[in-house]
mmCIF file of C-alpha atoms and ligand atoms in Angstrom:
data_model
loop_
_atom_site.group_PDB
_atom_site.id
_atom_site.type_symbol
_atom_site.label_atom_id
_atom_site.label_comp_id
_atom_site.label_asym_id
_atom_site.label_seq_id
_atom_site.Cartn_x
_atom_site.Cartn_y
_atom_site.Cartn_z
ATOM 1 C CA MET Y 384 0.339 0.080 -0.097
ATOM 2 C CA LYS Y 385 0.891 3.776 -1.126
ATOM 3 C CA ARG Y 386 -0.014 6.638 1.066
ATOM 4 C CA VAL Y 387 0.829 9.977 -0.255
ATOM 5 C CA HIS Y 388 1.136 12.958 1.405
ATOM 6 C CA ASN Y 389 -1.860 14.668 1.188
ATOM 7 C CA PHE Y 390 -2.481 18.356 1.222
ATOM 8 C CA SER Y 391 -5.823 18.110 0.081
ATOM 9 C CA ALA Y 392 -8.762 21.335 1.067
ATOM 10 C CA GLY Y 393 -11.446 18.779 0.647
ATOM 11 C CA PRO Y 394 -12.190 16.203 0.902
ATOM 12 C CA ALA Y 395 -9.241 15.406 2.574
ATOM 13 C CA THR Y 396 -6.962 12.851 4.030
ATOM 14 C CA LEU Y 397 -8.509 10.643 6.290
ATOM 15 C CA PRO Y 398 -6.717 8.699 9.176
ATOM 16 C CA VAL Y 399 -5.911 5.278 7.715
ATOM 17 C CA GLU Y 400 -6.406 3.541 10.847
ATOM 18 C CA VAL Y 401 -10.468 4.623 9.829
ATOM 19 C CA LEU Y 402 -9.845 3.449 6.364
ATOM 20 C CA GLN Y 403 -8.794 0.411 7.142
ATOM 21 C CA LYS Y 404 -10.856 -0.681 9.571
ATOM 22 C CA VAL Y 405 -13.951 0.063 7.314
ATOM 23 C CA GLN Y 406 -12.020 -1.677 4.364
ATOM 24 C CA LYS Y 407 -12.133 -4.691 6.817
ATOM 25 C CA GLU Y 408 -15.568 -4.977 8.080
ATOM 26 C CA LEU Y 409 -17.427 -3.662 4.687
ATOM 27 C CA PRO Y 410 -18.565 -6.825 3.398
ATOM 28 C CA ASP Y 411 -19.722 -7.854 6.528
ATOM 29 C CA TYR Y 412 -20.929 -5.795 9.368
ATOM 30 C CA ARG Y 413 -20.189 -7.410 12.575
ATOM 31 C CA GLY Y 414 -21.384 -10.869 11.645
ATOM 32 C CA LYS Y 415 -25.069 -9.957 10.167
ATOM 33 C CA GLY Y 416 -23.594 -11.023 6.394
ATOM 34 C CA ALA Y 417 -24.070 -7.232 4.744
ATOM 35 C CA SER Y 418 -22.407 -4.146 4.767
ATOM 36 C CA ILE Y 419 -24.267 -1.527 7.547
ATOM 37 C CA ILE Y 420 -24.668 0.054 3.515
ATOM 38 C CA GLU Y 421 -27.150 -2.422 2.365
ATOM 39 C CA MET Y 422 -29.323 -2.386 6.177
ATOM 40 C CA SER Y 423 -32.271 -0.268 7.205
ATOM 41 C CA HIS Y 424 -31.610 3.124 8.735
ATOM 42 C CA ARG Y 425 -34.036 1.724 11.183
ATOM 43 C CA SER Y 426 -32.111 -1.166 11.655
ATOM 44 C CA PRO Y 427 -30.715 -1.861 15.464
ATOM 45 C CA GLU Y 428 -27.076 -1.726 13.941
ATOM 46 C CA TYR Y 429 -27.500 1.822 12.090
ATOM 47 C CA THR Y 430 -29.516 3.364 15.133
ATOM 48 C CA GLU Y 431 -26.383 2.233 17.566
ATOM 49 C CA ILE Y 432 -24.009 4.353 15.175
ATOM 50 C CA ASN Y 433 -26.060 7.071 14.816
ATOM 51 C CA ASP Y 434 -26.395 7.247 18.744
ATOM 52 C CA GLN Y 435 -22.870 7.018 19.341
ATOM 53 C CA ALA Y 436 -21.768 9.424 17.057
ATOM 54 C CA ALA Y 437 -23.722 11.977 18.223
ATOM 55 C CA GLU Y 438 -23.192 10.911 21.888
ATOM 56 C CA ARG Y 439 -18.822 11.165 20.597
ATOM 57 C CA LEU Y 440 -19.326 13.987 19.143
ATOM 58 C CA LEU Y 441 -20.889 15.359 22.269
ATOM 59 C CA LYS Y 442 -18.220 13.870 24.525
ATOM 60 C CA ILE Y 443 -15.418 15.557 22.647
ATOM 61 C CA LEU Y 444 -16.862 19.131 22.709
ATOM 62 C CA GLY Y 445 -18.065 18.759 26.098
ATOM 63 C CA ALA Y 446 -21.079 19.811 24.944
ATOM 64 C CA ASP Y 447 -24.214 18.692 27.520
ATOM 65 C CA SER Y 448 -26.878 16.935 25.331
ATOM 66 C CA ASP Y 449 -29.361 18.160 27.577
ATOM 67 C CA GLN Y 450 -28.586 21.775 26.210
ATOM 68 C CA TRP Y 451 -27.114 20.508 22.781
ATOM 69 C CA GLU Y 452 -28.818 18.257 19.641
ATOM 70 C CA VAL Y 453 -26.593 16.626 16.800
ATOM 71 C CA LEU Y 454 -28.196 16.718 13.339
ATOM 72 C CA PHE Y 455 -26.347 14.227 10.384
ATOM 73 C CA LEU Y 456 -27.413 16.747 7.572
ATOM 74 C CA GLN Y 457 -27.574 16.289 3.707
ATOM 75 C CA GLY Y 458 -27.149 19.026 0.847
ATOM 76 C CA GLY Y 459 -23.180 20.020 2.469
ATOM 77 C CA ALA Y 460 -22.228 23.665 4.364
ATOM 78 C CA SER Y 461 -23.736 25.177 1.431
ATOM 79 C CA ALA Y 462 -27.507 23.930 2.630
ATOM 80 C CA GLN Y 463 -26.616 25.433 5.997
ATOM 81 C CA PHE Y 464 -25.994 28.936 4.144
ATOM 82 C CA MET Y 465 -29.831 28.562 3.296
ATOM 83 C CA MET Y 466 -31.731 26.370 6.097
ATOM 84 C CA THR Y 467 -30.000 29.218 9.160
ATOM 85 C CA PRO Y 468 -31.898 31.841 7.841
ATOM 86 C CA HIS Y 469 -34.697 29.987 6.525
ATOM 87 C CA ASN Y 470 -35.913 28.670 10.220
ATOM 88 C CA PHE Y 471 -34.486 32.185 11.770
ATOM 89 C CA LEU Y 472 -34.782 35.194 9.769
ATOM 90 C CA THR Y 473 -37.767 37.117 8.377
ATOM 91 C CA ALA Y 474 -38.294 39.973 6.839
ATOM 92 C CA THR Y 475 -39.118 42.089 9.769
ATOM 93 C CA ARG Y 476 -35.555 40.275 11.607
ATOM 94 C CA THR Y 477 -32.326 41.147 11.445
ATOM 95 C CA ALA Y 478 -28.833 39.045 11.745
ATOM 96 C CA ASP Y 479 -25.691 40.053 11.313
ATOM 97 C CA TYR Y 480 -22.955 38.436 9.073
ATOM 98 C CA ILE Y 481 -18.993 38.749 9.262
ATOM 99 C CA ASP Y 482 -17.936 38.937 5.816
ATOM 100 C CA THR Y 483 -14.562 37.069 5.431
ATOM 101 C CA GLY Y 484 -14.424 35.161 2.610
ATOM 102 C CA ALA Y 485 -16.003 33.518 -0.332
ATOM 103 C CA TRP Y 486 -17.861 31.081 1.756
ATOM 104 C CA SER Y 487 -19.142 33.969 3.963
ATOM 105 C CA ALA Y 488 -20.111 35.686 1.145
ATOM 106 C CA LYS Y 489 -22.103 33.097 -0.381
ATOM 107 C CA ALA Y 490 -23.748 32.367 3.260
ATOM 108 C CA ILE Y 491 -24.630 36.369 3.172
ATOM 109 C CA LYS Y 492 -26.067 35.836 -0.454
ATOM 110 C CA GLU Y 493 -28.804 33.533 0.952
ATOM 111 C CA ALA Y 494 -29.253 35.088 4.049
ATOM 112 C CA LYS Y 495 -30.891 37.898 2.622
ATOM 113 C CA LEU Y 496 -33.455 36.028 0.336
ATOM 114 C CA PHE Y 497 -34.933 35.328 3.651
ATOM 115 C CA GLY Y 498 -34.570 38.690 5.829
ATOM 116 C CA ASN Y 499 -32.689 41.827 6.393
ATOM 117 C CA VAL Y 500 -28.466 41.399 6.745
ATOM 118 C CA HIS Y 501 -26.012 43.654 8.456
ATOM 119 C CA VAL Y 502 -22.847 43.162 7.504
ATOM 120 C CA PRO Y 503 -20.753 43.879 10.725
ATOM 121 C CA TYR Y 504 -17.050 43.770 9.510
ATOM 122 C CA SER Y 505 -15.822 42.524 5.793
ATOM 123 C CA SER Y 506 -12.170 42.021 4.484
ATOM 124 C CA LYS Y 507 -12.941 42.037 0.775
ATOM 125 C CA GLU Y 508 -11.101 45.223 0.041
ATOM 126 C CA GLN Y 509 -8.122 43.711 1.504
ATOM 127 C CA GLN Y 510 -8.898 40.175 -0.820
ATOM 128 C CA TYR Y 511 -9.887 38.630 2.733
ATOM 129 C CA ASN Y 512 -6.011 38.655 3.934
ATOM 130 C CA ARG Y 513 -7.218 38.990 7.973
ATOM 131 C CA VAL Y 514 -10.191 38.533 9.789
ATOM 132 C CA PRO Y 515 -11.116 41.519 12.522
ATOM 133 C CA ASP Y 516 -10.074 42.238 15.805
ATOM 134 C CA ASN Y 517 -13.519 42.755 18.473
ATOM 135 C CA SER Y 518 -12.940 46.221 18.273
ATOM 136 C CA GLU Y 519 -13.746 46.629 14.476
ATOM 137 C CA LEU Y 520 -17.139 44.735 15.038
ATOM 138 C CA SER Y 521 -20.164 47.115 14.758
ATOM 139 C CA PHE Y 522 -23.238 45.217 15.239
ATOM 140 C CA SER Y 523 -27.224 46.087 14.631
ATOM 141 C CA ASP Y 524 -28.982 46.921 17.101
ATOM 142 C CA GLU Y 525 -30.412 43.262 17.867
ATOM 143 C CA PRO Y 526 -29.530 40.406 15.830
ATOM 144 C CA VAL Y 527 -30.979 37.199 15.588
ATOM 145 C CA TYR Y 528 -27.554 35.574 15.910
ATOM 146 C CA VAL Y 529 -24.504 36.414 14.557
ATOM 147 C CA HIS Y 530 -22.868 34.757 12.153
ATOM 148 C CA PHE Y 531 -19.077 33.816 11.320
ATOM 149 C CA THR Y 532 -16.545 31.740 9.967
ATOM 150 C CA SER Y 533 -14.455 30.300 11.957
ATOM 151 C CA ASN Y 534 -11.945 29.297 9.229
ATOM 152 C CA ASN Y 535 -11.662 30.684 5.905
ATOM 153 C CA THR Y 536 -10.465 27.469 3.543
ATOM 154 C CA ILE Y 537 -9.596 29.643 0.557
ATOM 155 C CA PHE Y 538 -7.885 32.255 2.019
ATOM 156 C CA GLY Y 539 -5.935 30.835 4.842
ATOM 157 C CA THR Y 540 -7.418 32.856 7.820
ATOM 158 C CA GLN Y 541 -9.121 31.779 11.121
ATOM 159 C CA PHE Y 542 -10.699 33.487 13.859
ATOM 160 C CA SER Y 543 -7.924 32.960 17.086
ATOM 161 C CA SER Y 544 -11.096 32.838 19.308
ATOM 162 C CA GLU Y 545 -14.895 33.633 18.647
ATOM 163 C CA PRO Y 546 -16.121 37.193 17.899
ATOM 164 C CA GLU Y 547 -17.039 39.107 20.877
ATOM 165 C CA THR Y 548 -21.182 39.748 20.225
ATOM 166 C CA GLY Y 549 -22.432 40.931 23.595
ATOM 167 C CA GLY Y 550 -24.371 37.994 24.034
ATOM 168 C CA ILE Y 551 -26.084 37.509 20.563
ATOM 169 C CA PRO Y 552 -25.530 33.577 19.862
ATOM 170 C CA LEU Y 553 -22.796 32.891 17.246
ATOM 171 C CA VAL Y 554 -23.891 30.391 14.111
ATOM 172 C CA CYS Y 555 -20.987 29.447 12.753
ATOM 173 C CA ASP Y 556 -19.705 27.766 9.214
ATOM 174 C CA ALA Y 557 -16.730 25.565 10.983
ATOM 175 C CA SER Y 558 -16.023 23.245 8.075
ATOM 176 C CA SER Y 559 -12.378 23.826 8.126
ATOM 177 C CA ASP Y 560 -11.631 24.201 11.306
ATOM 178 C CA PHE Y 561 -14.500 21.850 13.480
ATOM 179 C CA LEU Y 562 -12.445 19.433 16.218
ATOM 180 C CA SER Y 563 -9.542 21.043 15.586
ATOM 181 C CA ARG Y 564 -9.348 22.738 18.931
ATOM 182 C CA PRO Y 565 -11.613 23.366 21.662
ATOM 183 C CA VAL Y 566 -14.646 26.285 21.383
ATOM 184 C CA ASP Y 567 -16.336 27.807 24.280
ATOM 185 C CA LEU Y 568 -19.927 26.813 23.212
ATOM 186 C CA ASP Y 569 -21.453 29.062 26.088
ATOM 187 C CA LYS Y 570 -21.563 31.548 22.651
ATOM 188 C CA TYR Y 571 -22.957 29.620 19.976
ATOM 189 C CA GLY Y 572 -26.665 28.609 18.944
ATOM 190 C CA LEU Y 573 -25.632 26.771 16.086
ATOM 191 C CA ILE Y 574 -22.348 25.377 14.854
ATOM 192 C CA TYR Y 575 -22.171 23.622 11.191
ATOM 193 C CA ALA Y 576 -19.557 21.570 9.388
ATOM 194 C CA GLY Y 577 -19.458 20.139 6.322
ATOM 195 C CA ALA Y 578 -17.576 16.697 7.141
ATOM 196 C CA GLN Y 579 -15.241 15.884 4.196
ATOM 197 C CA LYS Y 580 -12.316 18.608 5.436
ATOM 198 C CA ASN Y 581 -11.600 17.263 9.121
ATOM 199 C CA VAL Y 582 -13.872 14.501 10.343
ATOM 200 C CA GLY Y 583 -14.971 12.226 7.552
ATOM 201 C CA PRO Y 584 -16.297 12.076 3.594
ATOM 202 C CA ALA Y 585 -18.523 13.805 2.069
ATOM 203 C CA GLY Y 586 -22.088 13.314 2.359
ATOM 204 C CA VAL Y 587 -22.894 14.644 5.843
ATOM 205 C CA THR Y 588 -22.772 17.992 7.120
ATOM 206 C CA VAL Y 589 -23.245 18.043 11.327
ATOM 207 C CA VAL Y 590 -24.846 20.351 12.616
ATOM 208 C CA LEU Y 591 -24.954 20.994 16.437
ATOM 209 C CA ILE Y 592 -27.863 23.601 17.429
ATOM 210 C CA ARG Y 593 -28.488 24.612 20.991
ATOM 211 C CA LYS Y 594 -32.017 23.465 22.507
ATOM 212 C CA ASP Y 595 -32.056 27.367 23.967
ATOM 213 C CA PHE Y 596 -31.470 28.747 20.266
ATOM 214 C CA VAL Y 597 -34.261 26.298 18.229
ATOM 215 C CA GLY Y 598 -36.605 28.598 20.696
ATOM 216 C CA LYS Y 599 -35.771 31.851 18.485
ATOM 217 C CA GLN Y 600 -37.241 29.906 15.317
ATOM 218 C CA HIS Y 601 -39.605 32.225 13.799
ATOM 219 C CA SER Y 602 -43.416 30.723 13.070
ATOM 220 C CA GLU Y 603 -43.596 30.975 9.493
ATOM 221 C CA ALA Y 604 -44.068 27.908 7.090
ATOM 222 C CA ILE Y 605 -40.539 25.913 6.579
ATOM 223 C CA PRO Y 606 -40.664 22.838 4.588
ATOM 224 C CA THR Y 607 -40.693 19.723 6.562
ATOM 225 C CA ILE Y 608 -37.310 18.885 5.222
ATOM 226 C CA LEU Y 609 -35.528 22.258 5.901
ATOM 227 C CA ASN Y 610 -37.153 22.565 9.363
ATOM 228 C CA TYR Y 611 -34.312 21.930 12.197
ATOM 229 C CA LYS Y 612 -37.512 20.629 14.711
ATOM 230 C CA THR Y 613 -38.144 17.834 12.241
ATOM 231 C CA HIS Y 614 -34.734 16.498 12.635
ATOM 232 C CA ILE Y 615 -34.886 16.867 16.285
ATOM 233 C CA GLN Y 616 -38.057 15.218 16.871
ATOM 234 C CA LYS Y 617 -36.508 11.856 14.948
ATOM 235 C CA LEU Y 618 -34.721 10.523 12.040
ATOM 236 C CA PHE Y 619 -36.995 12.062 9.512
ATOM 237 C CA ASN Y 620 -35.869 10.482 6.321
ATOM 238 C CA THR Y 621 -32.539 8.360 5.078
ATOM 239 C CA PRO Y 622 -29.163 9.596 6.474
ATOM 240 C CA PRO Y 623 -26.072 9.721 4.311
ATOM 241 C CA VAL Y 624 -25.040 5.884 6.501
ATOM 242 C CA PHE Y 625 -21.845 5.281 4.927
ATOM 243 C CA ALA Y 626 -20.761 8.954 5.953
ATOM 244 C CA VAL Y 627 -22.284 8.953 9.157
ATOM 245 C CA TYR Y 628 -20.656 5.340 9.704
ATOM 246 C CA MET Y 629 -17.170 6.890 8.336
ATOM 247 C CA VAL Y 630 -17.662 10.116 10.880
ATOM 248 C CA ASN Y 631 -18.614 7.780 13.808
ATOM 249 C CA TYR Y 632 -14.745 6.110 13.317
ATOM 250 C CA VAL Y 633 -12.946 9.540 13.266
ATOM 251 C CA LEU Y 634 -14.708 10.725 16.482
ATOM 252 C CA GLU Y 635 -13.588 7.309 17.827
ATOM 253 C CA TRP Y 636 -9.997 8.099 16.512
ATOM 254 C CA ILE Y 637 -10.227 11.856 17.976
ATOM 255 C CA LEU Y 638 -11.331 10.171 21.564
ATOM 256 C CA GLU Y 639 -8.760 7.944 21.498
ATOM 257 C CA LYS Y 640 -6.083 10.449 20.500
ATOM 258 C CA GLY Y 641 -6.874 12.304 23.617
ATOM 259 C CA GLY Y 642 -9.389 14.758 21.876
ATOM 260 C CA LEU Y 643 -9.583 18.324 21.299
ATOM 261 C CA SER Y 644 -6.555 19.257 23.350
ATOM 262 C CA TYR Y 645 -4.683 16.942 21.827
ATOM 263 C CA PHE Y 646 -5.056 17.998 18.397
ATOM 264 C CA SER Y 647 -5.457 21.968 19.443
ATOM 265 C CA SER Y 648 -1.421 21.464 20.036
ATOM 266 C CA PHE Y 649 -0.618 19.040 17.778
ATOM 267 C CA ASN Y 650 -2.372 21.017 14.916
ATOM 268 C CA GLU Y 651 -0.654 24.443 16.169
ATOM 269 C CA LYS Y 652 2.707 22.538 16.423
ATOM 270 C CA LYS Y 653 2.248 21.528 12.408
ATOM 271 C CA ALA Y 654 1.161 25.100 11.095
ATOM 272 C CA ASP Y 655 4.138 26.442 13.433
ATOM 273 C CA LEU Y 656 6.894 24.528 11.443
ATOM 274 C CA LEU Y 657 5.508 25.266 7.509
ATOM 275 C CA TYR Y 658 4.831 29.499 9.100
ATOM 276 C CA ASP Y 659 8.545 29.711 10.617
ATOM 277 C CA GLU Y 660 9.177 27.992 7.060
ATOM 278 C CA LEU Y 661 7.435 30.760 5.116
ATOM 279 C CA ASP Y 662 8.966 33.710 7.825
ATOM 280 C CA LYS Y 663 12.850 32.553 6.545
ATOM 281 C CA ASP Y 664 13.126 34.967 3.962
ATOM 282 C CA ASP Y 665 11.001 36.048 1.571
ATOM 283 C CA PHE Y 666 11.221 33.091 -0.748
ATOM 284 C CA TYR Y 667 8.341 32.139 -0.051
ATOM 285 C CA ARG Y 668 5.135 34.702 0.889
ATOM 286 C CA GLY Y 669 2.372 34.083 3.205
ATOM 287 C CA THR Y 670 -0.026 35.363 1.985
ATOM 288 C CA VAL Y 671 -2.235 36.638 4.818
ATOM 289 C CA GLU Y 672 -1.917 39.120 8.043
ATOM 290 C CA LYS Y 673 -0.003 37.045 10.608
ATOM 291 C CA GLU Y 674 -2.741 37.541 13.429
ATOM 292 C CA SER Y 675 -5.008 35.701 11.185
ATOM 293 C CA ARG Y 676 -3.514 32.811 9.645
ATOM 294 C CA SER Y 677 -4.960 30.056 9.588
ATOM 295 C CA LYS Y 678 -3.959 26.592 11.396
ATOM 296 C CA MET Y 679 -6.076 24.164 8.842
ATOM 297 C CA ASN Y 680 -4.628 26.212 5.420
ATOM 298 C CA VAL Y 681 -1.505 27.586 5.157
ATOM 299 C CA THR Y 682 -1.201 29.905 2.204
ATOM 300 C CA PHE Y 683 1.271 31.543 0.246
ATOM 301 C CA ARG Y 684 2.893 32.478 -2.841
ATOM 302 C CA LEU Y 685 6.402 32.337 -4.559
ATOM 303 C CA HIS Y 686 8.201 35.394 -6.625
ATOM 304 C CA THR Y 687 6.369 34.435 -10.106
ATOM 305 C CA GLU Y 688 3.462 32.075 -11.140
ATOM 306 C CA ASP Y 689 6.274 30.251 -13.352
ATOM 307 C CA LEU Y 690 8.039 29.038 -9.942
ATOM 308 C CA GLU Y 691 4.723 27.951 -8.467
ATOM 309 C CA ALA Y 692 3.890 25.535 -11.388
ATOM 310 C CA ALA Y 693 7.554 23.788 -11.083
ATOM 311 C CA PHE Y 694 7.217 24.079 -7.259
ATOM 312 C CA LEU Y 695 3.757 22.084 -7.693
ATOM 313 C CA LYS Y 696 5.005 19.618 -10.056
ATOM 314 C CA GLU Y 697 8.227 18.802 -7.931
ATOM 315 C CA ALA Y 698 5.666 18.733 -5.142
ATOM 316 C CA ALA Y 699 4.072 15.725 -6.400
ATOM 317 C CA GLN Y 700 6.745 13.891 -8.292
ATOM 318 C CA ASN Y 701 7.909 13.462 -4.218
ATOM 319 C CA ASP Y 702 3.912 12.202 -3.221
ATOM 320 C CA LEU Y 703 3.663 15.669 -1.784
ATOM 321 C CA VAL Y 704 -0.001 16.446 -3.475
ATOM 322 C CA ASN Y 705 -2.921 18.335 -3.991
ATOM 323 C CA LEU Y 706 -0.887 21.844 -2.924
ATOM 324 C CA LYS Y 707 -2.205 23.852 -5.432
ATOM 325 C CA GLY Y 708 -4.229 26.697 -4.107
ATOM 326 C CA HIS Y 709 -8.119 27.892 -4.632
ATOM 327 C CA ARG Y 710 -8.199 28.626 -8.080
ATOM 328 C CA SER Y 711 -9.945 31.715 -7.400
ATOM 329 C CA VAL Y 712 -6.856 32.924 -5.600
ATOM 330 C CA GLY Y 713 -3.767 30.715 -7.018
ATOM 331 C CA GLY Y 714 -0.069 30.153 -5.471
ATOM 332 C CA VAL Y 715 -0.150 27.054 -2.656
ATOM 333 C CA ARG Y 716 -2.303 25.608 -0.379
ATOM 334 C CA ALA Y 717 -1.209 23.175 2.366
ATOM 335 C CA SER Y 718 -4.395 22.073 4.051
ATOM 336 C CA ILE Y 719 -3.251 20.490 7.102
ATOM 337 C CA TYR Y 720 -6.071 19.151 9.110
ATOM 338 C CA ASN Y 721 -6.304 16.739 12.042
ATOM 339 C CA ALA Y 722 -5.495 13.418 9.685
ATOM 340 C CA CYS Y 723 -2.797 15.366 8.346
ATOM 341 C CA SER Y 724 0.418 13.625 10.105
ATOM 342 C CA MET Y 725 3.489 15.559 11.492
ATOM 343 C CA GLU Y 726 5.445 13.278 8.949
ATOM 344 C CA SER Y 727 3.807 15.043 5.859
ATOM 345 C CA VAL Y 728 4.638 18.668 7.122
ATOM 346 C CA GLU Y 729 7.774 17.461 7.631
ATOM 347 C CA ALA Y 730 8.379 16.365 4.515
ATOM 348 C CA LEU Y 731 6.216 19.420 2.841
ATOM 349 C CA VAL Y 732 8.819 21.928 4.978
ATOM 350 C CA GLY Y 733 12.126 19.678 4.121
ATOM 351 C CA PHE Y 734 10.973 19.895 0.348
ATOM 352 C CA MET Y 735 10.776 23.565 0.293
ATOM 353 C CA GLN Y 736 13.988 24.200 1.898
ATOM 354 C CA GLU Y 737 14.870 21.825 -1.028
ATOM 355 C CA PHE Y 738 13.576 23.483 -3.648
ATOM 356 C CA ARG Y 739 14.681 27.553 -2.145
ATOM 357 C CA LYS Y 740 18.478 26.331 -2.236
ATOM 358 C CA LYS Y 741 17.733 24.686 -5.841
ATOM 359 C CA ASN Y 742 15.717 28.424 -6.909
ATOM 360 C CA ASN Y 743 17.106 31.254 -5.101
HETATM 361 C C1 PLP N 1383 -15.487 23.776 1.901
HETATM 362 C C2 PLP N 1383 -16.897 24.517 2.368
HETATM 363 C C3 PLP N 1383 -17.798 24.948 2.386
HETATM 364 C C4 PLP N 1383 -18.664 23.950 1.636
HETATM 365 O O1 PLP N 1383 -19.029 22.622 1.751
HETATM 366 P P1 PLP N 1383 -20.031 22.237 0.878
HETATM 367 O O2 PLP N 1383 -20.021 20.716 2.228
HETATM 368 O O3 PLP N 1383 -19.854 21.580 -0.285
HETATM 369 O O4 PLP N 1383 -21.084 22.731 0.646
HETATM 370 C C5 PLP N 1383 -18.880 26.189 3.155
HETATM 371 N N1 PLP N 1383 -17.892 26.090 3.821
HETATM 372 C C6 PLP N 1383 -16.583 26.447 4.583
HETATM 373 C C7 PLP N 1383 -15.972 26.761 5.660
HETATM 374 C C8 PLP N 1383 -15.590 25.115 3.439
HETATM 375 O O5 PLP N 1383 -14.518 25.189 3.930
#
């Protein structure tokens, strides 16, 4: 078996232990003579998986099951851009959306279909190269919630802590840093994350929703499947069973490794190694302000596009793959989520040093 050093932004590398476990038990799930994806989603086997995944998630986050609901939904994080305002915004209500990148902007576009959107801060004019300090946020009078993107996958910026809202519940698109570090749950009403960056395969979106936040839902008609309450009450329709099954094992792996305190320091070490290399001289140039740097997606440029192309080509020849920056921004992006090993980051840093020496 050969595994490359995979820096894909998403779908991203997964723990090989999890892949092997799934491979082993796929054809015959625990003596049932069928795989988990060939059984009813109401079977005791799948019910156990769904419940266990929700329990593990709450445990990892230190969340109280009396206060929080866990939902495994479909449609990606992109469907949450619409579903959240559909449930909480109306023509007479306002929500605040902090604009720190392409995903924030997409969330804003959807929210405007349902109600008033106030943007307390935008870094668009600076090509989204930073996230705001608390002092730069100017909220509206009484927003239903404040939406932010905790990690900006495309631009390589990340909030170092939650924006201070003075008690207004946060709604967070945490797709690309979910379970990479502890969060201050008391500040949130809702957190959503497409699984394919940090917690599993594509096909499921994890939604954590606070029970008292659900009470802020408006009473106008919401299509059944788009109503959070539908999914809170029961398993409404067929969930993405294979994706949830894999997420459950990734969550088990996170717990075994030591949970969020382990991953937070592990991810910091990996990011430090890369940023130290970028900061050595100006051969590589980080694209964002230092205080806003992401520990998940490390973005940088070289002096010319030709040099970048050569970098990416030679990197791939050394099994360092999926390093190309997002098509909208170019350059290089190393995505170093939980499942990216220290060996992979060290291999990348070693290659960067060699490449600098040859081309300087
Ligand atoms: C990838 C990503 C999305 C889009 O997720 P889909 O599951 O493809 O809809 C949204 N927000 C952020 C921050 C992302 O990284």
